[in-house]
XYZ file of N, CA and C in Angstrom:
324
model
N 25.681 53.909 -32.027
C 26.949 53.959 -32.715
C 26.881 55.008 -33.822
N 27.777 55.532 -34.105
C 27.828 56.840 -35.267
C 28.162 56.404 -36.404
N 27.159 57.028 -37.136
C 27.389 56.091 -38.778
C 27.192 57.257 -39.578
N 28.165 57.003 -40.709
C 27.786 58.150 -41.483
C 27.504 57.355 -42.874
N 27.129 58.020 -44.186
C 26.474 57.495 -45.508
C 27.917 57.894 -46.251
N 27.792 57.266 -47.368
C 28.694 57.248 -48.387
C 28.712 58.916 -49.040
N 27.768 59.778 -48.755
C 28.001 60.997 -48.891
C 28.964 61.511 -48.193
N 28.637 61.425 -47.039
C 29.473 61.827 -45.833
C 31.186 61.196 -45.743
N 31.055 59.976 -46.231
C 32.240 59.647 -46.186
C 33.110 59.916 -47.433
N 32.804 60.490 -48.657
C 33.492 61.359 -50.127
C 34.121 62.786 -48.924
N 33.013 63.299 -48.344
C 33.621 64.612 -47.892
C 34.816 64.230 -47.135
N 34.473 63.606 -45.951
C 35.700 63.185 -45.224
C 36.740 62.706 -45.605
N 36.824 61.915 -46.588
C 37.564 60.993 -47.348
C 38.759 62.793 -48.009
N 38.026 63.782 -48.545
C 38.791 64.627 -48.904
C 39.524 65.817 -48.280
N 38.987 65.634 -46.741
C 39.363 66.372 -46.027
C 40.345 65.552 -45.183
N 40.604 64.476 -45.474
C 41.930 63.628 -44.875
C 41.945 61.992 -44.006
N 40.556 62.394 -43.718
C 40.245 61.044 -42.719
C 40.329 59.699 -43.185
N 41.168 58.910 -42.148
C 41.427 57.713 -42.989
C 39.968 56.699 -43.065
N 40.797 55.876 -43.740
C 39.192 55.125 -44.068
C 40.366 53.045 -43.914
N 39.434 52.404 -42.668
C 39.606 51.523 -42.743
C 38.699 50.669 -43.329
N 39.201 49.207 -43.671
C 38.347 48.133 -44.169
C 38.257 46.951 -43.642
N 37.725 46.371 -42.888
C 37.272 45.574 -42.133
C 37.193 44.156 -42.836
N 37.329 43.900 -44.071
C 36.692 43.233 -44.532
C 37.759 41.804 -44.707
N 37.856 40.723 -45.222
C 38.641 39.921 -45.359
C 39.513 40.027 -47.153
N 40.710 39.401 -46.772
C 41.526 39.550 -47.873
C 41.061 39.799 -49.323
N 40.407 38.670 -49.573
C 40.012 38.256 -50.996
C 38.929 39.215 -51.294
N 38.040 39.721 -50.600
C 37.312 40.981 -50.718
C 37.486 41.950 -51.073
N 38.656 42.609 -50.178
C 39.201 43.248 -50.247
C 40.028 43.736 -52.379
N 40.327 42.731 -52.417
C 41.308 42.446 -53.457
C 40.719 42.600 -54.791
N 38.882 42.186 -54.314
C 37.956 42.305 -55.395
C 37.395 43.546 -55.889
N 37.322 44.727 -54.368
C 36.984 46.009 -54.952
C 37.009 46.955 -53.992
N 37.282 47.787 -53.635
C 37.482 48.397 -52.269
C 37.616 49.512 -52.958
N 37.560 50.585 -51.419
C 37.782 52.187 -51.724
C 39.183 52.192 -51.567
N 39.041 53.810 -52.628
C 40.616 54.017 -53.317
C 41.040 54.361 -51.542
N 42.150 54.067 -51.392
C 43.141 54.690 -49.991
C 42.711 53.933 -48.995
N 41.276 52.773 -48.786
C 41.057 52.142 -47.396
C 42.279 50.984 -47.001
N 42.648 51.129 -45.692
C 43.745 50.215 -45.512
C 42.580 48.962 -45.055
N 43.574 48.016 -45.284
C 43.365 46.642 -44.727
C 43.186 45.728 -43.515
N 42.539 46.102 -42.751
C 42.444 45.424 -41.402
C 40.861 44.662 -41.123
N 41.772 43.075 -41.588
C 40.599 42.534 -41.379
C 40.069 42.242 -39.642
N 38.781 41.622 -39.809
C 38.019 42.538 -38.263
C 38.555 41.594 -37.206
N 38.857 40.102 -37.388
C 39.876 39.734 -36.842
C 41.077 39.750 -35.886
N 41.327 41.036 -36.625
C 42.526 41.474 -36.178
C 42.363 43.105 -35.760
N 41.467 43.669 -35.703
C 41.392 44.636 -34.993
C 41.447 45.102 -33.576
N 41.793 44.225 -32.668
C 41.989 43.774 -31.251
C 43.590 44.648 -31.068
N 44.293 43.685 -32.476
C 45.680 43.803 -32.133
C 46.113 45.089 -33.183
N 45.087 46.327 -33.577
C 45.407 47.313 -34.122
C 44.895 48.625 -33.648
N 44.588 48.327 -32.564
C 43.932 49.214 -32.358
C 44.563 50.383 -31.735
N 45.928 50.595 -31.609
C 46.912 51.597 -31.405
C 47.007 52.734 -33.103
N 46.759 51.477 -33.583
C 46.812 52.429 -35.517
C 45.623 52.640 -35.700
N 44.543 52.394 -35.698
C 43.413 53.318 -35.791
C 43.166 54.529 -34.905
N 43.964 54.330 -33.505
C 44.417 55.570 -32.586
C 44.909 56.958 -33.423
N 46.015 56.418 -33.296
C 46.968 56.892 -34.258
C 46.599 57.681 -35.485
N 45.623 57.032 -36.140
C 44.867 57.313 -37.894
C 43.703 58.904 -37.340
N 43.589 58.469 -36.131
C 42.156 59.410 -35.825
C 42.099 60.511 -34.965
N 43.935 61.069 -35.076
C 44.088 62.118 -34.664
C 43.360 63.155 -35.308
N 43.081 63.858 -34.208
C 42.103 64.957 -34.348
C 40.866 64.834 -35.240
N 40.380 63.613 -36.219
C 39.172 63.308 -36.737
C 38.796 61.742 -36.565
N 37.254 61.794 -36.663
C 37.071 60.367 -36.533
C 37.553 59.581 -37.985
N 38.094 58.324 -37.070
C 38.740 57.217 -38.435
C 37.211 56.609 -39.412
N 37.008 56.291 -40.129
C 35.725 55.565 -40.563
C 35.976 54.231 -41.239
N 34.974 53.709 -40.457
C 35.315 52.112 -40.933
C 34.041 51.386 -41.732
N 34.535 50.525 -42.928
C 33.922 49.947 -43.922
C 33.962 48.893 -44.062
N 33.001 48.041 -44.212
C 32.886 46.150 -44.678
C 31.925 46.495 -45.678
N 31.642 45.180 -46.256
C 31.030 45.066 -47.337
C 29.464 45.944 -47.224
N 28.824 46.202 -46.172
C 27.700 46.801 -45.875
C 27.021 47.298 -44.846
N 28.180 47.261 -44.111
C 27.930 47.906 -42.708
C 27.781 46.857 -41.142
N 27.750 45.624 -41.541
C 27.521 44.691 -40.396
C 28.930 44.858 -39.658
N 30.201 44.325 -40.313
C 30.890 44.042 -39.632
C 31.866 45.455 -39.216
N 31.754 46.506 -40.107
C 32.580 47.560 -39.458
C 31.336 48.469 -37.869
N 30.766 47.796 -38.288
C 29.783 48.641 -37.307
C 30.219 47.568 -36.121
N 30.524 46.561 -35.920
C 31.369 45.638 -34.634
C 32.755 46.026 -34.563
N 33.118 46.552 -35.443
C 34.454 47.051 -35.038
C 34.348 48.495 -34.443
N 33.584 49.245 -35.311
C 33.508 50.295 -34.666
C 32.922 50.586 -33.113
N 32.226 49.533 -32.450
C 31.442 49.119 -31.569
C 32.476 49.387 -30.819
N 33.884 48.248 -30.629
C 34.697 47.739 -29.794
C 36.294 49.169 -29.574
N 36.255 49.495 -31.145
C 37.120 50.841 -31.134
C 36.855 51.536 -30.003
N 35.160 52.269 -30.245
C 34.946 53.411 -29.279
C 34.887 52.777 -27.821
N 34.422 51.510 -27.456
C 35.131 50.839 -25.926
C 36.559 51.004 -25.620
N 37.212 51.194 -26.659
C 38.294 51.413 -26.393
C 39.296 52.895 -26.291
N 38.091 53.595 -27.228
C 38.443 55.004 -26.409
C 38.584 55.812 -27.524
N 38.568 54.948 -29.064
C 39.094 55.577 -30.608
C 38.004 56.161 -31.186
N 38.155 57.376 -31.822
C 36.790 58.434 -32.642
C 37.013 57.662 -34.053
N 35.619 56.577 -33.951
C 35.313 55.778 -35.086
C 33.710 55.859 -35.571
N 33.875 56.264 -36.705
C 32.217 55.775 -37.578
C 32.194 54.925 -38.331
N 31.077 54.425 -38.401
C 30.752 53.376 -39.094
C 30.223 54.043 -40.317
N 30.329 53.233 -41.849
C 29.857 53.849 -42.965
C 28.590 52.776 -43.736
N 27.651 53.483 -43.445
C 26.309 52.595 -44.080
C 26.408 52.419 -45.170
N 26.234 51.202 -45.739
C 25.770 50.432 -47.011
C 27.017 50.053 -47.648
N 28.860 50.623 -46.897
C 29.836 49.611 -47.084
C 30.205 50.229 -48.343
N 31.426 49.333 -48.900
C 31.692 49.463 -50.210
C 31.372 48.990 -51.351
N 29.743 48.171 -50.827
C 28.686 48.050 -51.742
C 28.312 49.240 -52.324
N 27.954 49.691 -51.279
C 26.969 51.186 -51.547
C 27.766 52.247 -52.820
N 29.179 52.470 -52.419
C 29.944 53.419 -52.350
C 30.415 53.027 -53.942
N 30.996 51.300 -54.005
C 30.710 50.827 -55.823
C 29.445 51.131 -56.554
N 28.396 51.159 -55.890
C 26.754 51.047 -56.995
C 26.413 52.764 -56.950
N 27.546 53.715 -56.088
C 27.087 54.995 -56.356
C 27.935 55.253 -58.146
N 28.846 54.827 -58.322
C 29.845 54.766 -59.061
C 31.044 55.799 -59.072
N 31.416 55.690 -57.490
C 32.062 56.246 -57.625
C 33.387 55.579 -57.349
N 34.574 55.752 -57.933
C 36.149 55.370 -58.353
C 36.384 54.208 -56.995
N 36.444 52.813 -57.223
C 37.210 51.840 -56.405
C 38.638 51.821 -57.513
N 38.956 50.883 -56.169
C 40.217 49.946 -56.870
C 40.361 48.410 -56.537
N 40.963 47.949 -57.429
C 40.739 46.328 -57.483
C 42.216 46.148 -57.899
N 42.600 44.534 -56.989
C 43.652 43.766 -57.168
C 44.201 43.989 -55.942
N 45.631 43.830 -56.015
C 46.535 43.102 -54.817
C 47.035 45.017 -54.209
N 46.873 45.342 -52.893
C 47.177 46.542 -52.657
C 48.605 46.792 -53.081
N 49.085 48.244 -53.437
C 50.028 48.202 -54.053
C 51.175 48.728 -53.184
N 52.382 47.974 -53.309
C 53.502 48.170 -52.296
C 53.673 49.224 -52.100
C-alpha cells in the first residue's frame, strides 16, 4: 500500500491534494488537519464516488489517528480503483511535528 510521511503530505497538502480523515466524530473535533474532510471509515463504502472525485488527477491521502485505520481504507479505495495514500504516524504525528491543526465542530 502507498504511504507517504507527514513531510510528504505538507507538500501535497500545498499543491492541492485533498486530505481525508478517517477517523470518528469526536476525534475528529479534538484535533485534526487544517482542510481534512470528515469521513469516518465506516462509511467509506458509501463515499467512495467523492474520494473519486477528490483524486482527480492526484492521489487523495488519507489520515486516522496513526495510520491503522486510513491504511484499511486506503486498502479498499485502491480495490476500488481510487489513487489513495496512506499517511504514516496520522494526525498524531503531524500535531507532535507542530505543525497548525484545528480543533472544534467543522465549520459550516
Amino acid at each position: 500500500m502507498p504511504e507517504i510521511d507527514i513531510d510528504e503530505l505538507d507538500r501535497r497538502r500545498a499543491a492541492g491534494a485533498a486530505v481525508f480523515d478517517v477517523r470518528e466524530l469526536d476525534e475528529y473535533e479534538e484535533v485534526r488537519i487544517p482542510g481534512a474532510v470528515l469521513v469516518p471509515l465506516a462509511t467509506v463504502p458509501e463515499a467512495v464516488e467523492d474520494f473519486r472525485a477528490a483524486a482527480a488527477g492526484q492521489a487523495v491521502c488519507v489520515v486516522c489517528a496513526v495510520g491503522g485505520r486510513s491504511g484499511q481504507a486506503v486498502g479498499f479505495l485502491r480495490a476500488c480503483g481510487v489513487d489513495a495514500v496512506n499517511v504514516a504516524g496520522g494526525t498524531k504525528a503531524w500535531h507532535e511535528s507542530g505543525r497548525p491543526v484545528e480543533t472544534g465542530p467543522e465549520p459550516a
